[in-house]
Amino acid sequence: YASEDKVLRTNDAKNVDSNTWVDLESTPRYEKISVFSTTRGAYSNENSYLFIGGENGSVFRLKDPKNITTAASASKRISPPDTEGQYTSAIAIHPSNPDIVLVTYSNYNVKSIFLTTNATATTPTWTEVERNLNVHSIRSAAITVSNGQTRYFVGTARGLFSSTDPTTQDWVLEAPNTIGFALVSGLVYRPSDNKLLVGTHGNGMFETTVTGTLS
């Protein structure tokens, strides 16, 4: 749970009350938290991470979030370049590979989509991949895997877009006749059955099974 710049943790979510939260204290730089995302799969002290995005452009990586004692001492700042002062709007992690992470920023006229394939390295390398979405405000993100194919999704202020490789291919508008150009404020992916939930502002919520294009 994010409380301004603090991270709170409970190990008993079913019976949570005011006494079951552990205050892990503030993130480095005391930056207010805008979003966070965790790796998936069986938990491992060595290979499980919590990635935190801040309201001033920072991205922090916490290893072994289940057992850390303070967020500040356990965090490492791994922000993409030239993102100081931006609002981190989404962090998407590959369902089975914690090294693949997509980070988005919602401001206009800034570089707003970054991808890394070595997120757990000491100093990750980021690639700016906004391509043909350079005039869009990016609000949400998801990474899906279906039939061995990885697909990257971003929700923008003007619709849902996807790419199988944004480092080399432009983003394509999905479901133009269903979602249309609605602002896509939230994306949630469930790997067990490839369900993708799409939340919009003013046009409802949508569900799809990711197999190919959603059009």
Short mmCIF file of C-alpha atoms in Angstrom, two decimals:
data_model
loop_
_atom_site.label_atom_id
_atom_site.label_comp_id
_atom_site.label_asym_id
_atom_site.label_seq_id
_atom_site.Cartn_x
_atom_site.Cartn_y
_atom_site.Cartn_z
CA TYR A 1 0.00 0.00 0.00
CA ALA A 2 1.29 3.48 -0.90
CA SER A 3 0.74 6.33 1.54
CA GLU A 4 2.17 9.42 -0.12
CA ASP A 5 5.93 8.69 -0.03
CA LYS A 6 5.67 5.68 2.31
CA VAL A 7 5.35 1.96 1.60
CA LEU A 8 3.16 -0.10 3.92
CA ARG A 9 3.04 -3.90 3.94
CA THR A 10 0.70 -6.52 5.36
CA ASN A 11 1.17 -10.29 5.33
CA ASP A 12 -2.49 -10.94 6.12
CA ALA A 13 -4.56 -9.16 3.49
CA LYS A 14 -7.68 -11.25 4.20
CA ASN A 15 -7.85 -10.03 7.80
CA VAL A 16 -6.14 -6.68 7.45
CA ASP A 17 -6.76 -4.02 10.10
CA SER A 18 -4.86 -1.06 11.49
CA ASN A 19 -2.55 -3.37 13.43
CA THR A 20 -1.46 -5.62 10.55
CA TRP A 21 0.32 -2.93 8.51
CA VAL A 22 4.11 -2.63 8.73
CA ASP A 23 5.47 0.85 7.98
CA LEU A 24 8.47 0.40 5.68
CA GLU A 25 9.07 4.15 5.78
CA SER A 26 9.69 6.48 2.87
CA THR A 27 11.22 5.83 -0.49
CA PRO A 28 14.53 7.51 -1.29
CA ARG A 29 14.19 11.25 -2.01
CA TYR A 30 10.84 11.21 -0.14
CA GLU A 31 9.09 11.15 -3.49
CA LYS A 32 5.32 10.59 -3.47
CA ILE A 33 4.38 7.25 -4.98
CA SER A 34 2.20 7.27 -8.08
CA VAL A 35 2.30 3.59 -9.06
CA PHE A 36 3.96 0.28 -8.26
CA SER A 37 4.08 -3.23 -9.69
CA THR A 38 5.43 -6.60 -8.55
CA THR A 39 7.00 -9.50 -10.36
CA ARG A 40 4.90 -12.68 -10.74
CA GLY A 41 5.40 -16.40 -10.21
CA ALA A 42 6.70 -18.35 -7.24
CA TYR A 43 8.23 -16.02 -4.67
CA SER A 44 12.00 -16.02 -4.36
CA ASN A 45 14.23 -13.92 -2.12
CA GLU A 46 16.64 -13.54 -5.03
CA ASN A 47 14.28 -13.04 -7.96
CA SER A 48 11.20 -11.22 -6.64
CA TYR A 49 10.95 -7.45 -6.93
CA LEU A 50 8.70 -4.48 -6.31
CA PHE A 51 9.09 -1.61 -8.77
CA ILE A 52 7.86 1.79 -7.56
CA GLY A 53 7.17 4.88 -9.66
CA GLY A 54 7.16 8.39 -8.23
CA GLU A 55 5.45 11.68 -8.99
CA ASN A 56 8.77 13.27 -9.90
CA GLY A 57 9.92 10.73 -12.47
CA SER A 58 11.79 8.25 -10.30
CA VAL A 59 11.62 4.47 -10.60
CA PHE A 60 12.83 2.49 -7.59
CA ARG A 61 13.54 -1.25 -7.44
CA LEU A 62 13.07 -3.20 -4.20
CA LYS A 63 14.45 -6.71 -4.05
CA ASP A 64 12.72 -9.24 -1.79
CA PRO A 65 9.82 -6.91 -0.84
CA LYS A 66 8.29 -9.56 1.43
CA ASN A 67 11.20 -9.38 3.86
CA ILE A 68 12.68 -5.89 3.62
CA THR A 69 12.64 -3.76 6.75
CA THR A 70 12.76 -0.27 5.21
CA ALA A 71 11.99 0.93 1.69
CA ALA A 72 14.73 3.55 1.76
CA SER A 73 17.59 1.21 2.57
CA ALA A 74 16.35 -1.54 0.25
CA SER A 75 15.55 0.66 -2.75
CA LYS A 76 17.74 1.38 -5.73
CA ARG A 77 16.83 4.21 -8.08
CA ILE A 78 16.86 2.89 -11.67
CA SER A 79 14.97 5.66 -13.48
CA PRO A 80 15.04 6.05 -17.26
CA PRO A 81 17.13 8.99 -18.47
CA ASP A 82 15.75 12.53 -18.74
CA THR A 83 12.59 11.83 -16.74
CA GLU A 84 13.21 14.13 -13.78
CA GLY A 85 10.04 16.06 -12.93
CA GLN A 86 7.70 13.81 -14.90
CA TYR A 87 4.73 11.86 -13.51
CA THR A 88 5.23 8.08 -13.59
CA SER A 89 1.87 6.73 -14.78
CA ALA A 90 2.49 2.99 -15.16
CA ILE A 91 4.98 0.19 -14.64
CA ALA A 92 4.40 -3.11 -16.47
CA ILE A 93 6.51 -6.21 -15.82
CA HIS A 94 6.79 -9.24 -18.10
CA PRO A 95 4.77 -12.12 -16.57
CA SER A 96 7.73 -14.52 -16.42
CA ASN A 97 10.84 -12.38 -16.96
CA PRO A 98 11.51 -9.70 -14.31
CA ASP A 99 14.19 -8.16 -16.50
CA ILE A 100 11.62 -6.88 -19.02
CA VAL A 101 9.90 -3.76 -17.70
CA LEU A 102 7.90 -1.03 -19.44
CA VAL A 103 7.59 2.38 -17.77
CA THR A 104 5.33 5.22 -18.93
CA TYR A 105 4.94 8.92 -18.16
CA SER A 106 1.72 10.87 -18.67
CA ASN A 107 2.99 14.38 -19.39
CA TYR A 108 2.69 15.88 -22.87
CA ASN A 109 5.71 16.92 -24.95
CA VAL A 110 8.09 14.62 -23.08
CA LYS A 111 9.60 11.24 -23.80
CA SER A 112 6.95 9.02 -22.29
CA ILE A 113 7.54 5.28 -22.91
CA PHE A 114 10.69 3.42 -21.87
CA LEU A 115 11.61 -0.27 -22.07
CA THR A 116 14.40 -2.21 -20.38
CA THR A 117 15.39 -5.84 -20.84
CA ASN A 118 17.82 -5.92 -17.91
CA ALA A 119 15.76 -4.37 -15.11
CA THR A 120 17.47 -6.43 -12.39
CA ALA A 121 20.99 -5.39 -13.44
CA THR A 122 23.00 -3.03 -11.26
CA THR A 123 22.35 -0.23 -13.76
CA PRO A 124 19.54 -1.13 -16.19
CA THR A 125 19.68 0.09 -19.77
CA TRP A 126 16.56 1.92 -20.96
CA THR A 127 15.34 2.42 -24.53
CA GLU A 128 12.86 5.17 -25.38
CA VAL A 129 10.08 3.48 -27.43
CA GLU A 130 7.26 5.99 -27.81
CA ARG A 131 7.79 6.07 -31.59
CA ASN A 132 4.52 7.21 -33.26
CA LEU A 133 2.90 8.04 -29.89
CA ASN A 134 5.11 11.05 -29.27
CA VAL A 135 2.15 13.47 -29.03
CA HIS A 136 0.07 11.22 -26.76
CA SER A 137 -0.32 11.25 -23.00
CA ILE A 138 0.43 7.70 -21.81
CA ARG A 139 -1.75 6.61 -18.87
CA SER A 140 -1.38 2.81 -18.44
CA ALA A 141 0.64 -0.21 -19.59
CA ALA A 142 0.66 -4.02 -19.69
CA ILE A 143 2.91 -6.77 -21.03
CA THR A 144 1.21 -9.98 -22.16
CA VAL A 145 2.44 -13.35 -23.41
CA SER A 146 0.28 -15.56 -25.62
CA ASN A 147 1.41 -18.55 -27.67
CA GLY A 148 4.99 -17.59 -27.01
CA GLN A 149 4.54 -14.04 -28.33
CA THR A 150 5.13 -11.03 -26.11
CA ARG A 151 2.89 -8.05 -26.74
CA TYR A 152 3.22 -4.61 -25.19
CA PHE A 153 0.13 -2.49 -24.52
CA VAL A 154 -0.16 1.18 -23.58
CA GLY A 155 -3.31 3.05 -22.72
CA THR A 156 -3.30 6.65 -23.90
CA ALA A 157 -5.54 9.70 -23.74
CA ARG A 158 -6.70 8.65 -27.21
CA GLY A 159 -7.17 4.89 -27.18
CA LEU A 160 -5.39 1.58 -26.60
CA PHE A 161 -2.26 0.72 -28.59
CA SER A 162 -0.05 -2.35 -28.87
CA SER A 163 3.22 -3.50 -30.40
CA THR A 164 5.05 -6.82 -30.46
CA ASP A 165 8.39 -4.99 -30.48
CA PRO A 166 8.24 -1.23 -29.83
CA THR A 167 11.99 -0.93 -30.34
CA THR A 168 11.49 -1.60 -34.06
CA GLN A 169 7.72 -1.37 -34.74
CA ASP A 170 5.22 1.46 -34.37
CA TRP A 171 2.27 1.19 -32.02
CA VAL A 172 -1.07 0.08 -33.54
CA LEU A 173 -4.50 1.26 -32.37
CA GLU A 174 -6.52 -1.63 -30.93
CA ALA A 175 -10.32 -2.04 -30.96
CA PRO A 176 -10.99 1.22 -32.83
CA ASN A 177 -14.69 0.42 -33.18
CA THR A 178 -15.16 -0.72 -29.57
CA ILE A 179 -12.85 1.23 -27.29
CA GLY A 180 -12.28 3.89 -29.91
CA PHE A 181 -10.41 6.99 -28.80
CA ALA A 182 -11.46 6.82 -25.15
CA LEU A 183 -8.87 7.62 -22.50
CA VAL A 184 -7.53 4.26 -21.29
CA SER A 185 -6.74 4.83 -17.63
CA GLY A 186 -6.06 1.25 -16.49
CA LEU A 187 -4.77 -2.08 -17.83
CA VAL A 188 -4.68 -5.31 -15.80
CA TYR A 189 -3.43 -8.61 -17.24
CA ARG A 190 -3.98 -12.13 -15.85
CA PRO A 191 -1.43 -14.56 -17.33
CA SER A 192 -3.27 -17.73 -16.25
CA ASP A 193 -5.92 -17.27 -18.94
CA ASN A 194 -4.56 -14.30 -20.94
CA LYS A 195 -7.37 -12.00 -19.86
CA LEU A 196 -6.74 -8.29 -20.27
CA LEU A 197 -9.00 -5.78 -18.53
CA VAL A 198 -9.18 -2.31 -20.05
CA GLY A 199 -10.55 0.55 -17.97
CA THR A 200 -11.48 3.80 -19.67
CA HIS A 201 -12.61 7.25 -18.65
CA GLY A 202 -16.13 7.77 -19.95
CA ASN A 203 -16.49 4.61 -22.05
CA GLY A 204 -16.72 1.82 -19.48
CA MET A 205 -14.59 -1.28 -18.95
CA PHE A 206 -13.66 -3.95 -21.47
CA GLU A 207 -12.36 -7.51 -21.25
CA THR A 208 -10.56 -9.52 -23.90
CA THR A 209 -8.50 -12.68 -24.24
CA VAL A 210 -5.15 -11.82 -25.78
CA THR A 211 -4.47 -14.11 -28.73
CA GLY A 212 -3.61 -11.74 -31.57
CA THR A 213 -4.79 -8.25 -32.44
CA LEU A 214 -7.81 -7.04 -30.49
CA SER A 215 -9.41 -5.29 -33.43
#
